[in-house]
Coordinates of C-alpha atoms and ligand atoms in Angstrom, one line a residue:
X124 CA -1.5 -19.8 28.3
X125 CA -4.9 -17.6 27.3
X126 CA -5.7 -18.1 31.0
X127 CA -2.1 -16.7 32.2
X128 CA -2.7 -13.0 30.2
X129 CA -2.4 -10.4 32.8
X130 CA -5.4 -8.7 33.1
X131 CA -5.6 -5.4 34.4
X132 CA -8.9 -3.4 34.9
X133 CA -11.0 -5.5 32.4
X134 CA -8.3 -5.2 29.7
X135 CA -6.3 -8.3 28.5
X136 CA -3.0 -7.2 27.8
X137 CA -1.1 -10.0 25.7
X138 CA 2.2 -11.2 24.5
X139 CA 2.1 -10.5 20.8
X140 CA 5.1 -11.6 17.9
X141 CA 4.7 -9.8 14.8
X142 CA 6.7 -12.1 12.2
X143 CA 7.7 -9.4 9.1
X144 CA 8.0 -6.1 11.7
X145 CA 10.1 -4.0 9.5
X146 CA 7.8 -4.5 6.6
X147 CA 4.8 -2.1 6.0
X148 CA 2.1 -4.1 7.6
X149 CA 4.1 -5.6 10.1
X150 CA 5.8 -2.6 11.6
X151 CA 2.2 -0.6 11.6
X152 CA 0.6 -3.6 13.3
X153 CA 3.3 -4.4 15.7
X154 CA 3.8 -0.6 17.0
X155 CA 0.0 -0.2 17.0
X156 CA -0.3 -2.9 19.4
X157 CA 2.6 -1.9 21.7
X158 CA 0.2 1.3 21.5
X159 CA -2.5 -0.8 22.5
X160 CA -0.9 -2.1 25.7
X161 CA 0.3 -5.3 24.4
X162 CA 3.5 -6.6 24.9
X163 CA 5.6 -6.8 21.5
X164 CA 8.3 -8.2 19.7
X165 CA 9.0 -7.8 16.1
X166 CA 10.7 -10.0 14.2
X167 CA 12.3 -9.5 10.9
X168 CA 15.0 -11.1 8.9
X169 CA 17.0 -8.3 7.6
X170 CA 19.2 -7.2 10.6
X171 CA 20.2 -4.1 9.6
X172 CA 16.5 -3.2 9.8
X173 CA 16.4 -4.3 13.3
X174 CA 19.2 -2.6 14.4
X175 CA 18.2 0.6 13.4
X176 CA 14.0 0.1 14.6
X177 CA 16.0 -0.5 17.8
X178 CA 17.4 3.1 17.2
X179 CA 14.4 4.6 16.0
X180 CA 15.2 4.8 12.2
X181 CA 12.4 3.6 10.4
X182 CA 13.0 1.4 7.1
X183 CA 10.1 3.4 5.2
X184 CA 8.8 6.8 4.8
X185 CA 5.4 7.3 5.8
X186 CA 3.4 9.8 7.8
X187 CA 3.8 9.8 11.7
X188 CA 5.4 6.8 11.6
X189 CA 8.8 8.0 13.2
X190 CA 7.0 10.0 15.8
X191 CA 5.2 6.5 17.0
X192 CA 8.0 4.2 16.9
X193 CA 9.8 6.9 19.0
X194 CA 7.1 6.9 21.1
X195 CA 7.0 2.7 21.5
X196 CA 10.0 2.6 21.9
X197 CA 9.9 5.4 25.2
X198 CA 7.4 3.4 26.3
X199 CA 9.7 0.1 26.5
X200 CA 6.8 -1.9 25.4
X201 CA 8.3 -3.4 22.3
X202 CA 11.3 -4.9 21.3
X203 CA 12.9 -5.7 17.9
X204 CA 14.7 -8.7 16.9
X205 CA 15.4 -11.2 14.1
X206 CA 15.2 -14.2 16.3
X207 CA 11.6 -15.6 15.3
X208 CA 11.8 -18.7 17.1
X209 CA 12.6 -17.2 20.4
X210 CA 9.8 -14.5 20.0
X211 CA 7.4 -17.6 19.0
X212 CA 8.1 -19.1 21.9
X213 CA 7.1 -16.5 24.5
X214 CA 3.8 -15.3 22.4
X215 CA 0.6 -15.6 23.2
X216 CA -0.4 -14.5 19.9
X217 CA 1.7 -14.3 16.4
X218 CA 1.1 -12.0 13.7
X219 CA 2.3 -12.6 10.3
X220 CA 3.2 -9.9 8.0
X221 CA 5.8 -11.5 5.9
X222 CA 5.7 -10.6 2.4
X223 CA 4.0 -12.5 -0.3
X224 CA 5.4 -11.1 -3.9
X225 CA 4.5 -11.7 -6.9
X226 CA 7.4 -14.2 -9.6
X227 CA 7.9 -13.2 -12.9
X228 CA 5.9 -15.7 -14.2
X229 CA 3.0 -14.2 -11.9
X230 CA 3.1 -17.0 -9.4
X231 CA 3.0 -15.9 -5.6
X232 CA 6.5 -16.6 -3.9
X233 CA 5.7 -18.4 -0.8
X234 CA 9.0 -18.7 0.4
X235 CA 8.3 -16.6 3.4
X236 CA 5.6 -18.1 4.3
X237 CA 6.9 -21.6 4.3
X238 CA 9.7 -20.4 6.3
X239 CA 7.4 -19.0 8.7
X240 CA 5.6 -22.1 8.8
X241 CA 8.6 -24.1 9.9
X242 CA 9.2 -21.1 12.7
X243 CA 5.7 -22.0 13.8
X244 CA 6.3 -25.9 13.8
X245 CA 9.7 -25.4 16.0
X246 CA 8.7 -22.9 18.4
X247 CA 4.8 -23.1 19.5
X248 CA 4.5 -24.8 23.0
X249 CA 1.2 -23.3 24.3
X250 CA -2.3 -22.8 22.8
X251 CA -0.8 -19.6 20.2
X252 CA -3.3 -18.2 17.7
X253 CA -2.3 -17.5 14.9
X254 CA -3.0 -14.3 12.9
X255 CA -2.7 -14.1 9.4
X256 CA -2.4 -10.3 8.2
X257 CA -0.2 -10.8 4.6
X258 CA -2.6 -11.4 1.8
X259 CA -2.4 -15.2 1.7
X260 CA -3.8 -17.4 -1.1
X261 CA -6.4 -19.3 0.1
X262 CA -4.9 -22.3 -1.2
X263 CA -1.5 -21.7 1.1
X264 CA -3.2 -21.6 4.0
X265 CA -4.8 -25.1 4.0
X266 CA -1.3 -25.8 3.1
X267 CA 0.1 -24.1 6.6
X268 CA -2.7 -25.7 8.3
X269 CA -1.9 -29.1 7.1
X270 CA 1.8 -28.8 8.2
X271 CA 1.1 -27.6 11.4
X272 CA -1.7 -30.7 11.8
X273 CA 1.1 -32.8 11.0
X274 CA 2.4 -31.9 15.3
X275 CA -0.2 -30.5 16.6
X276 CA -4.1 -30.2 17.1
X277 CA -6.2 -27.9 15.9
X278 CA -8.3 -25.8 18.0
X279 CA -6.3 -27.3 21.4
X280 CA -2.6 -26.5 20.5
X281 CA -3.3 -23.5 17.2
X282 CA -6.0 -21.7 15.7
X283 CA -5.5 -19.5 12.6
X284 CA -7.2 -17.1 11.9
X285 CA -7.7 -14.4 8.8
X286 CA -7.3 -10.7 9.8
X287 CA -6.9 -8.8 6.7
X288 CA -5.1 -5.2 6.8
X289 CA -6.9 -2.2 4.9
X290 CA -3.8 0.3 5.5
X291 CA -3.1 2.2 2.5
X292 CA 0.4 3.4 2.3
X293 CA 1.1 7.2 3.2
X294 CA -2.0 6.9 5.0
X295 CA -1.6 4.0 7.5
X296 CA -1.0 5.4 10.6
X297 CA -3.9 7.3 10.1
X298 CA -5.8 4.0 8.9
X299 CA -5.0 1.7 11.6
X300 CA -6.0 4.2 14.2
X301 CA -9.6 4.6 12.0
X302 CA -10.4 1.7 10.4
X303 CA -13.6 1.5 8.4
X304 CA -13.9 -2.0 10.0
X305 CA -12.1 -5.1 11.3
X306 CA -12.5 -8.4 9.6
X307 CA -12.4 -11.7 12.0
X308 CA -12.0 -15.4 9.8
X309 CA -11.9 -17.7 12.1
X310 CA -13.4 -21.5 12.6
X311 CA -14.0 -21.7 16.3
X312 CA -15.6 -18.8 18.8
X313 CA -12.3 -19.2 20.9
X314 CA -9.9 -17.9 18.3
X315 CA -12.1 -14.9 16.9
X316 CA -12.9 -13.8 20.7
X317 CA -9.2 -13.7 21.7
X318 CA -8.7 -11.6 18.7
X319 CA -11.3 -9.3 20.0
X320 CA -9.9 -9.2 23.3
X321 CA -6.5 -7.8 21.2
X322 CA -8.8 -5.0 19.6
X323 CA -10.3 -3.7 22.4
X324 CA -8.2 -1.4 23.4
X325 CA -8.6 0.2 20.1
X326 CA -12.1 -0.5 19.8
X327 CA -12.6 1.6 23.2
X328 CA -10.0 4.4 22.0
X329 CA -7.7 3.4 25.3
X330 CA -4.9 3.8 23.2
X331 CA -1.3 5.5 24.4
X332 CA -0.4 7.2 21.1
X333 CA 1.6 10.4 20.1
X334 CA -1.0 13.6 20.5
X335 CA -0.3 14.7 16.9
X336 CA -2.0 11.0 15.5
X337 CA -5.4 11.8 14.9
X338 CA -8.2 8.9 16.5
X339 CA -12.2 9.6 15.5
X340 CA -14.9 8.2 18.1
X341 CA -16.6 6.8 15.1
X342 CA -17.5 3.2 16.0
X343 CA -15.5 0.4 14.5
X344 CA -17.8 -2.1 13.2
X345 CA -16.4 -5.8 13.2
X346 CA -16.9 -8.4 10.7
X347 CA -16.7 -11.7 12.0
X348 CA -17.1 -14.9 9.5
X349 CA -15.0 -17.8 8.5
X350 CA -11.9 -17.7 7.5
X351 CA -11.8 -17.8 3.3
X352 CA -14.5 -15.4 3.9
X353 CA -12.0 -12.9 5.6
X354 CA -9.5 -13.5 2.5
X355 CA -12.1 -12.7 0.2
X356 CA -13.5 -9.2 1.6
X357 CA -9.6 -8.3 1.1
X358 CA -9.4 -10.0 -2.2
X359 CA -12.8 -8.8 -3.3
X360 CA -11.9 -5.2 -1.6
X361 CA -9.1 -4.5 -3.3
X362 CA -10.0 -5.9 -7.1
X363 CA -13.1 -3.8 -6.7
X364 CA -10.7 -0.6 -6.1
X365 CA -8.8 -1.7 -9.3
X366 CA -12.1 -2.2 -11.0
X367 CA -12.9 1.3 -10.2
X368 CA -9.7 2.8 -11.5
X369 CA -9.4 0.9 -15.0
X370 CA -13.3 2.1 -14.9
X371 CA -12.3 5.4 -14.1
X372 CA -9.3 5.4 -16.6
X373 CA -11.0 4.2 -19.7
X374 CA -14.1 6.9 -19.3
X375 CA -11.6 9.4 -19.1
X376 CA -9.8 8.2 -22.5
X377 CA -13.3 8.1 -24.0
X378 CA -14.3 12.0 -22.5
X379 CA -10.6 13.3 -24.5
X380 CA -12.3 11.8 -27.6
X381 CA -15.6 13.3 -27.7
X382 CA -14.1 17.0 -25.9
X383 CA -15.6 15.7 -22.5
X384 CA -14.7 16.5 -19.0
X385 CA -13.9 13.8 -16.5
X386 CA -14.2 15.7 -14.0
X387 CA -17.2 17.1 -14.3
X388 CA -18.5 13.7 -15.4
X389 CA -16.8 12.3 -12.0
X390 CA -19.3 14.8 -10.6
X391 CA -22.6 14.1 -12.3
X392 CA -21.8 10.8 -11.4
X393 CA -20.9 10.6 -8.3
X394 CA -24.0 12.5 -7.0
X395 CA -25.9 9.3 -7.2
X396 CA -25.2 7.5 -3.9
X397 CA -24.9 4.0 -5.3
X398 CA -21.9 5.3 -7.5
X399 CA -20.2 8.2 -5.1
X400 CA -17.2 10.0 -6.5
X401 CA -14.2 8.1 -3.8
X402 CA -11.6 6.3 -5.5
X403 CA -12.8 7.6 -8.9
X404 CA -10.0 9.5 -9.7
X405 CA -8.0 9.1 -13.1
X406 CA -4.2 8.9 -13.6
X407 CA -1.7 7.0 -15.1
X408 CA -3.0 3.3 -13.6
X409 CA -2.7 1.6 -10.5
X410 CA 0.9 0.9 -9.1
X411 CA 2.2 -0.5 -5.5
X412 CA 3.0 -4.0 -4.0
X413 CA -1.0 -4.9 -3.8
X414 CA -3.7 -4.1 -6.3
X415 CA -1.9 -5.6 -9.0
X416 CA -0.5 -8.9 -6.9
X417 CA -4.4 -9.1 -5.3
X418 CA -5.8 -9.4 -8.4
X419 CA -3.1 -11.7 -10.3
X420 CA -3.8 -13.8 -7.3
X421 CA -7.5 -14.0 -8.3
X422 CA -7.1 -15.1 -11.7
X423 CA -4.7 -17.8 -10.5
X424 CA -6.9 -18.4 -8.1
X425 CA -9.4 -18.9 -10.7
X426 CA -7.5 -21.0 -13.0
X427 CA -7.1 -23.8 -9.9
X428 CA -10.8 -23.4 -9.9
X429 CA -11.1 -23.6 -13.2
X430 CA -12.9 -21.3 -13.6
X431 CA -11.4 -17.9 -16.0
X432 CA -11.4 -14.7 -14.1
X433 CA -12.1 -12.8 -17.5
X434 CA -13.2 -9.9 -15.5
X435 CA -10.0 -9.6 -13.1
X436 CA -8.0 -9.7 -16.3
X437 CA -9.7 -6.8 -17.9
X438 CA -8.9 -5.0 -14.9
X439 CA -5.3 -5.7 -14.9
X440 CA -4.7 -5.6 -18.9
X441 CA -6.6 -1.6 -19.0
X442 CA -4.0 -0.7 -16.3
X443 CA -1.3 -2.0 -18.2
X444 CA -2.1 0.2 -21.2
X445 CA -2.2 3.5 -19.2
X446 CA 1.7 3.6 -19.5
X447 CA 1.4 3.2 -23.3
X448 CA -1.1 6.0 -23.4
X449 CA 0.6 8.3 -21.8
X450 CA 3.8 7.3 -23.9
X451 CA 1.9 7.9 -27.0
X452 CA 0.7 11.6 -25.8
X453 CA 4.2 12.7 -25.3
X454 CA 5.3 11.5 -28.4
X455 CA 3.2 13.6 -30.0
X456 CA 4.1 16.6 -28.2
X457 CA 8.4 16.4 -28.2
X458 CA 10.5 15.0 -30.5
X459 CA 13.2 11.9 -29.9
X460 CA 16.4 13.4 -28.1
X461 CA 14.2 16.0 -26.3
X462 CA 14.8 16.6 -22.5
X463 CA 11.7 14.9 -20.4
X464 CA 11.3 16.4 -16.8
X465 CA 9.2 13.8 -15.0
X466 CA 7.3 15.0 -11.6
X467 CA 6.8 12.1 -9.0
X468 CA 8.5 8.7 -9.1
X469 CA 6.5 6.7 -5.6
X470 CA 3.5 4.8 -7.3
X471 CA 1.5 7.9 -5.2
X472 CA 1.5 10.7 -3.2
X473 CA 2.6 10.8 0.5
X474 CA 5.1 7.3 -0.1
X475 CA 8.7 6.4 -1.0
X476 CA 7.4 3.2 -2.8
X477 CA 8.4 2.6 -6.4
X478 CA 7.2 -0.6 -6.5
X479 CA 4.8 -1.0 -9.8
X480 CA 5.2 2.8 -10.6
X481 CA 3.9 3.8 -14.0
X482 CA 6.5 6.4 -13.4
X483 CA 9.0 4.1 -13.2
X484 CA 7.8 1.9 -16.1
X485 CA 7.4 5.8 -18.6
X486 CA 11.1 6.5 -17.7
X487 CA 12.4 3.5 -18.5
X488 CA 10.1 3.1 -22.0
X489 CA 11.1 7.2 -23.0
X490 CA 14.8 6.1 -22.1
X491 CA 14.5 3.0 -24.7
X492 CA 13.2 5.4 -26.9
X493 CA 16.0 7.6 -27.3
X494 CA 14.3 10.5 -25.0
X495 CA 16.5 12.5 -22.1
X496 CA 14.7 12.2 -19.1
X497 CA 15.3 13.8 -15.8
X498 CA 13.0 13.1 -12.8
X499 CA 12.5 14.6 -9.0
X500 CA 10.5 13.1 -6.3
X501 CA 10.3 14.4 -2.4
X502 CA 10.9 11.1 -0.8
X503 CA 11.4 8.4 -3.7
X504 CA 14.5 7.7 -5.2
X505 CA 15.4 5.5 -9.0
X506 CA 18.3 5.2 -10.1
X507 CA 19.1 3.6 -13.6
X508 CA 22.9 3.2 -15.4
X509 CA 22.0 5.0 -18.3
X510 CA 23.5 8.2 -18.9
X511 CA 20.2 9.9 -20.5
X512 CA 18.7 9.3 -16.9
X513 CA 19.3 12.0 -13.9
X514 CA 17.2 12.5 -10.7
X515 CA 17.3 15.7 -9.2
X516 CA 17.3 17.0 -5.3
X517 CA 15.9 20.1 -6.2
X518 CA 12.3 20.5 -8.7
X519 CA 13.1 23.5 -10.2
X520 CA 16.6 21.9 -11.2
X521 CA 15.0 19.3 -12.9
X522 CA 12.3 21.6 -15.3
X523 CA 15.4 23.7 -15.9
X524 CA 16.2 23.8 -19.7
X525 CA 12.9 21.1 -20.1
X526 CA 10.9 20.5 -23.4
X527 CA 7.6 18.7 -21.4
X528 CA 7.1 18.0 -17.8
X529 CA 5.2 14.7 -17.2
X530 CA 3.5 15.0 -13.5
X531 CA 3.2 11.3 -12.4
X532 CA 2.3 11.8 -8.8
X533 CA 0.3 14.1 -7.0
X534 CA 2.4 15.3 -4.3
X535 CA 1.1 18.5 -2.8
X536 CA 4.7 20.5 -3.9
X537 CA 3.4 19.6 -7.2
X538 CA 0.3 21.5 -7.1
X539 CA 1.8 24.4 -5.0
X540 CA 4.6 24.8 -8.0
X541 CA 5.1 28.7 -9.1
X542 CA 4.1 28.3 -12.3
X543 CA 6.1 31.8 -13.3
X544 CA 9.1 30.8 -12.5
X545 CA 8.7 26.6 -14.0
X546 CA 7.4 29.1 -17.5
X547 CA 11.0 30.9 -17.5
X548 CA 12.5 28.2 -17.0
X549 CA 11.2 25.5 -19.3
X550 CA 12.4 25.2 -23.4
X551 CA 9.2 24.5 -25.0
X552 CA 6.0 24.9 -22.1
X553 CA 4.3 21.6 -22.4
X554 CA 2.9 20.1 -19.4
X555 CA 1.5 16.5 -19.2
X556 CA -0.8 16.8 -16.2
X557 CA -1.4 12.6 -15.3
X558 CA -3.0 13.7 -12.0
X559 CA -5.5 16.6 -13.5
X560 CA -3.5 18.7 -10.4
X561 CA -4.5 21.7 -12.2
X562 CA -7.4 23.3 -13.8
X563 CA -7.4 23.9 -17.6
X564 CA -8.6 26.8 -17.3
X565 CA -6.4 28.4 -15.0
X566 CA -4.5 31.7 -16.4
X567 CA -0.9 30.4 -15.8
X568 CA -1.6 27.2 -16.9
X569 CA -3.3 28.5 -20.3
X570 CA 0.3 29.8 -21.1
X571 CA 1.6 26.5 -21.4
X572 CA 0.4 24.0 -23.9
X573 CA -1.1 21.8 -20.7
X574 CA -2.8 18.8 -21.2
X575 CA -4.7 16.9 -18.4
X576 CA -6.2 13.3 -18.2
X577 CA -9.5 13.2 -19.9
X578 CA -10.1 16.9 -20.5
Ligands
LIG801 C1 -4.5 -0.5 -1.3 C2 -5.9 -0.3 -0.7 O1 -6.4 1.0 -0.9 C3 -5.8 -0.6 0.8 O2 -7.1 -0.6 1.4 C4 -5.1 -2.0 1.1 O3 -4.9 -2.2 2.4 C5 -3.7 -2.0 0.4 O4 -3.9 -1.7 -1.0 C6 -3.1 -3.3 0.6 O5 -3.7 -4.3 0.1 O6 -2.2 -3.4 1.4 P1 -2.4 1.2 -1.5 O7 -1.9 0.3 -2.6 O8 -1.5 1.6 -0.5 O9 -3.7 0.6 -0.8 O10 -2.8 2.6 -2.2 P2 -4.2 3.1 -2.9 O11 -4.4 4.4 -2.2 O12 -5.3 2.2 -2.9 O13 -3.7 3.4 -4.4 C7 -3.3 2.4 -5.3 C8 -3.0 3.0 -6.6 O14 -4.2 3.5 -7.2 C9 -2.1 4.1 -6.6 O15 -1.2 4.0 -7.7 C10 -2.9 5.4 -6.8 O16 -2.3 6.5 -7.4 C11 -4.0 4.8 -7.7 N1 -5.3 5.5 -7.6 C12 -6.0 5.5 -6.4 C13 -5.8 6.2 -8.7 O17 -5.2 6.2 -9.8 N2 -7.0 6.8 -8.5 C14 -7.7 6.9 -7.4 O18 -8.8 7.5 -7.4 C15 -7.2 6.2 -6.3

């Protein structure tokens, strides 16, 4: 089947499923490689989400993602369906970007991918790679391999191979159009070069995007290596991100107690190259569907080994306390019963995800606690039946008639807030600043009792 790809001036153009298209990952990857000149179906379960991809309404909020799926979807080079088999079937090449969540009691629900497994046992009839994009324990994928081995031949009939995503959400348009690099696990030449032949396109910028998405010239380095080796730059990528923001998070708690500033300290630090100041900025922990799932994964994936990830828990037990901290600094600001405006629901800025939100997790704690809390958010919405709960449509509606305004998330309409008009129309002018948004010394702010994040 490699041999029957069309080629066309040097380019391989190629028949691509992406199993999980409605999801983040999936729906990026699949309308990025309709973009790329491949020829795309994307598959997802939930039909609703079909129909409307079909209709250009996007499940998720994220930035120019509607103006590209309109575009793909001009362009007649993608199609949506939830018939997995069927798109199996006629691929060349299957990309799966099912989810992976985490269980309550912090096991990784494999459900999907079993399912997807059995898809893959059904349908393949030709030589189909396949590419692995969800996060995948490296434990269930000597699993999947060991199924499929149980019909078919490695290497003549399958290859897998490891492609890790680095998209961050409300970014990852922009990311998969400029990655820093593309990671290639693989156990045989074959399979890695084939997924190569996918990327080049993007690797030589030949891409047929919306003007307004931005592409750099910047070469794209690739990574190539075996195929627990792929898992573990993203395992090792993303616990090092986490490491940096529990790092981050417990300075800055340290700098409040000696009357230091983070920021500056950020600064001094960050001027040494080895350190830099990126992804050194503190807040009220890490939320989202992956840094804490990446790094769970690595202690369990420690405990099969053996061997305790004392270092990954760290990580993850500092974050936890974040929410706790911040609790603790508004109860000694505002009394019990007090209205609570909190700024910014999404885990960050630029997303509708609530998944993991310290936002979500401080609303439902000052709720508990007897506290009346009303929230507003551009794009995210929480709902909670409890009476002392209200989300707002408008901002200033929410700080109307507040006693303390908690800013969770640094949305720009934050930081571009007339501070006037919030002053007149606050109770008592406290402002819990968890995303340093503004500067202390700033005359406006220095009318309000304004507290930052390690300053
Ligand atoms: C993260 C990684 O950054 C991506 O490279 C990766 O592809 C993705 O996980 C994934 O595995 O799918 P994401 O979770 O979308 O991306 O968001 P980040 O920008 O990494 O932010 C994660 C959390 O850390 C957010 O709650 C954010 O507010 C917080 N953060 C980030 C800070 O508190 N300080 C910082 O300096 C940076």
């Amino acid at each position: 089947c490699y041999l029957d790809y069309i080629k066309f001036i040097g380019v391989i153009f190629m028949k691509i499923s992406v199993i999980g298209g409605a999801g983040y990952v999936g729906l990026i990857t699949a309308l990025g490689a309709s973009s790329m000149g491949h020829e795309v179906i994307s598959t997802d379960i939930d039909e609703k989400k079909v129909q409307n991809l079909k209709i250009n309404v996007s499940p998720i909020y994220e930035e120019n993602l509607d103006s590209l799926l309109e575009f793909c979807n001009s362009k007649n080079k993608i199609s949506f369906t939830s018939n997995s088999n069927e798109a199996i079937k006629e691929s060349d090449l299957v990309i799966i970007s099912v989810g992976t969540p985490t269980k309550i009691n912090g096991e990784i629900d494999l459900s999907q991918v079993e399912m997807v497994t059995k898809y893959l046992i059904n349908s393949i009839k030709n030589y189909t790679l396949i590419v692995i994009k969800s996060t995948l324990p490296i434990t269930a994928v000597n699993v999947m391999k060991k199924e499929l081995d149980s019909k078919f031949e490695s290497g003549v009939d399958y290859d897998i191979i490891s492609n890790p995503e680095f998209l961050r959400e409300g970014r990852a348009v922009h990311d998969f159009y400029n990655p820093d690099r593309i990671v290639i696990g693989g156990d045989s030449n074959k399979s890695i070069n084939i997924l190569k032949e996918f990327y080049m396109p993007l690797i030589n910028r030949d891409l047929n995007i919306p003007n307004n998405i931005f592409v750099s010239d910047k070469k794209i380095p690739i990574v190539e290596t075996n195929l627990p080796s792929a898992q573990m730059i993203k395992y090792g990528s993303n616990a090092f991100l986490a490491n940096k923001i529990s790092f981050i998070n417990e300075i800055a708690q340290i700098c409040e107690s000696v009357d230091a500033d983070v920021n500056d300290v950020i600064f001094g630090m960050g001027i040494d190259p080895r350190i830099g100041k990126n992804y050194m900025q503190p807040g009220p922990g890490f939320g989202g569907p992956c840094l804490e799932k990446d790094l769970t994964a690595l202690v369990e994936l420690g405990n099969h080994f053996e061997l305790e990830a004392t270092f990954m828990k760290a990580i993850l037990e500092r974050n936890e306390r974040q929410v706790e901290l911040i609790f603790k600094k508004i109860t000694n600001e505002v009394e019990v019963n007090s209205e609570i405006t909190i700024l910014g629901l999404s885990f960050k800025a630029d997303t509708d995800d609530i998944r993991n939100s310290a936002s979500i997790k401080l609303i439902n704690l000052l709720v508990e606690k007897g506290y009346k809390v009303k929230s507003y958010d551009p794009k995210a919405k929480y709902t909670l039946n409890n009476q002392k709960y209200t989300q707002y449509n408008q901002i200033y509606a929410s700080i109307e008639s507040s006693n303390c305004i908690v800013i969770m998330t640094e949305w720009d309409e934050f930081k571009n807030i007339d501070l006037n008009k919030v002053y007149e129309l606050m109770d008592t002018k406290i402002i819990l600043d968890m995303r340093n948004l503004f500067d202390k010394n700033n005359d406006l702010i220095n009318n309000f009792n304004y507290f930052g994040i390690g300053n």
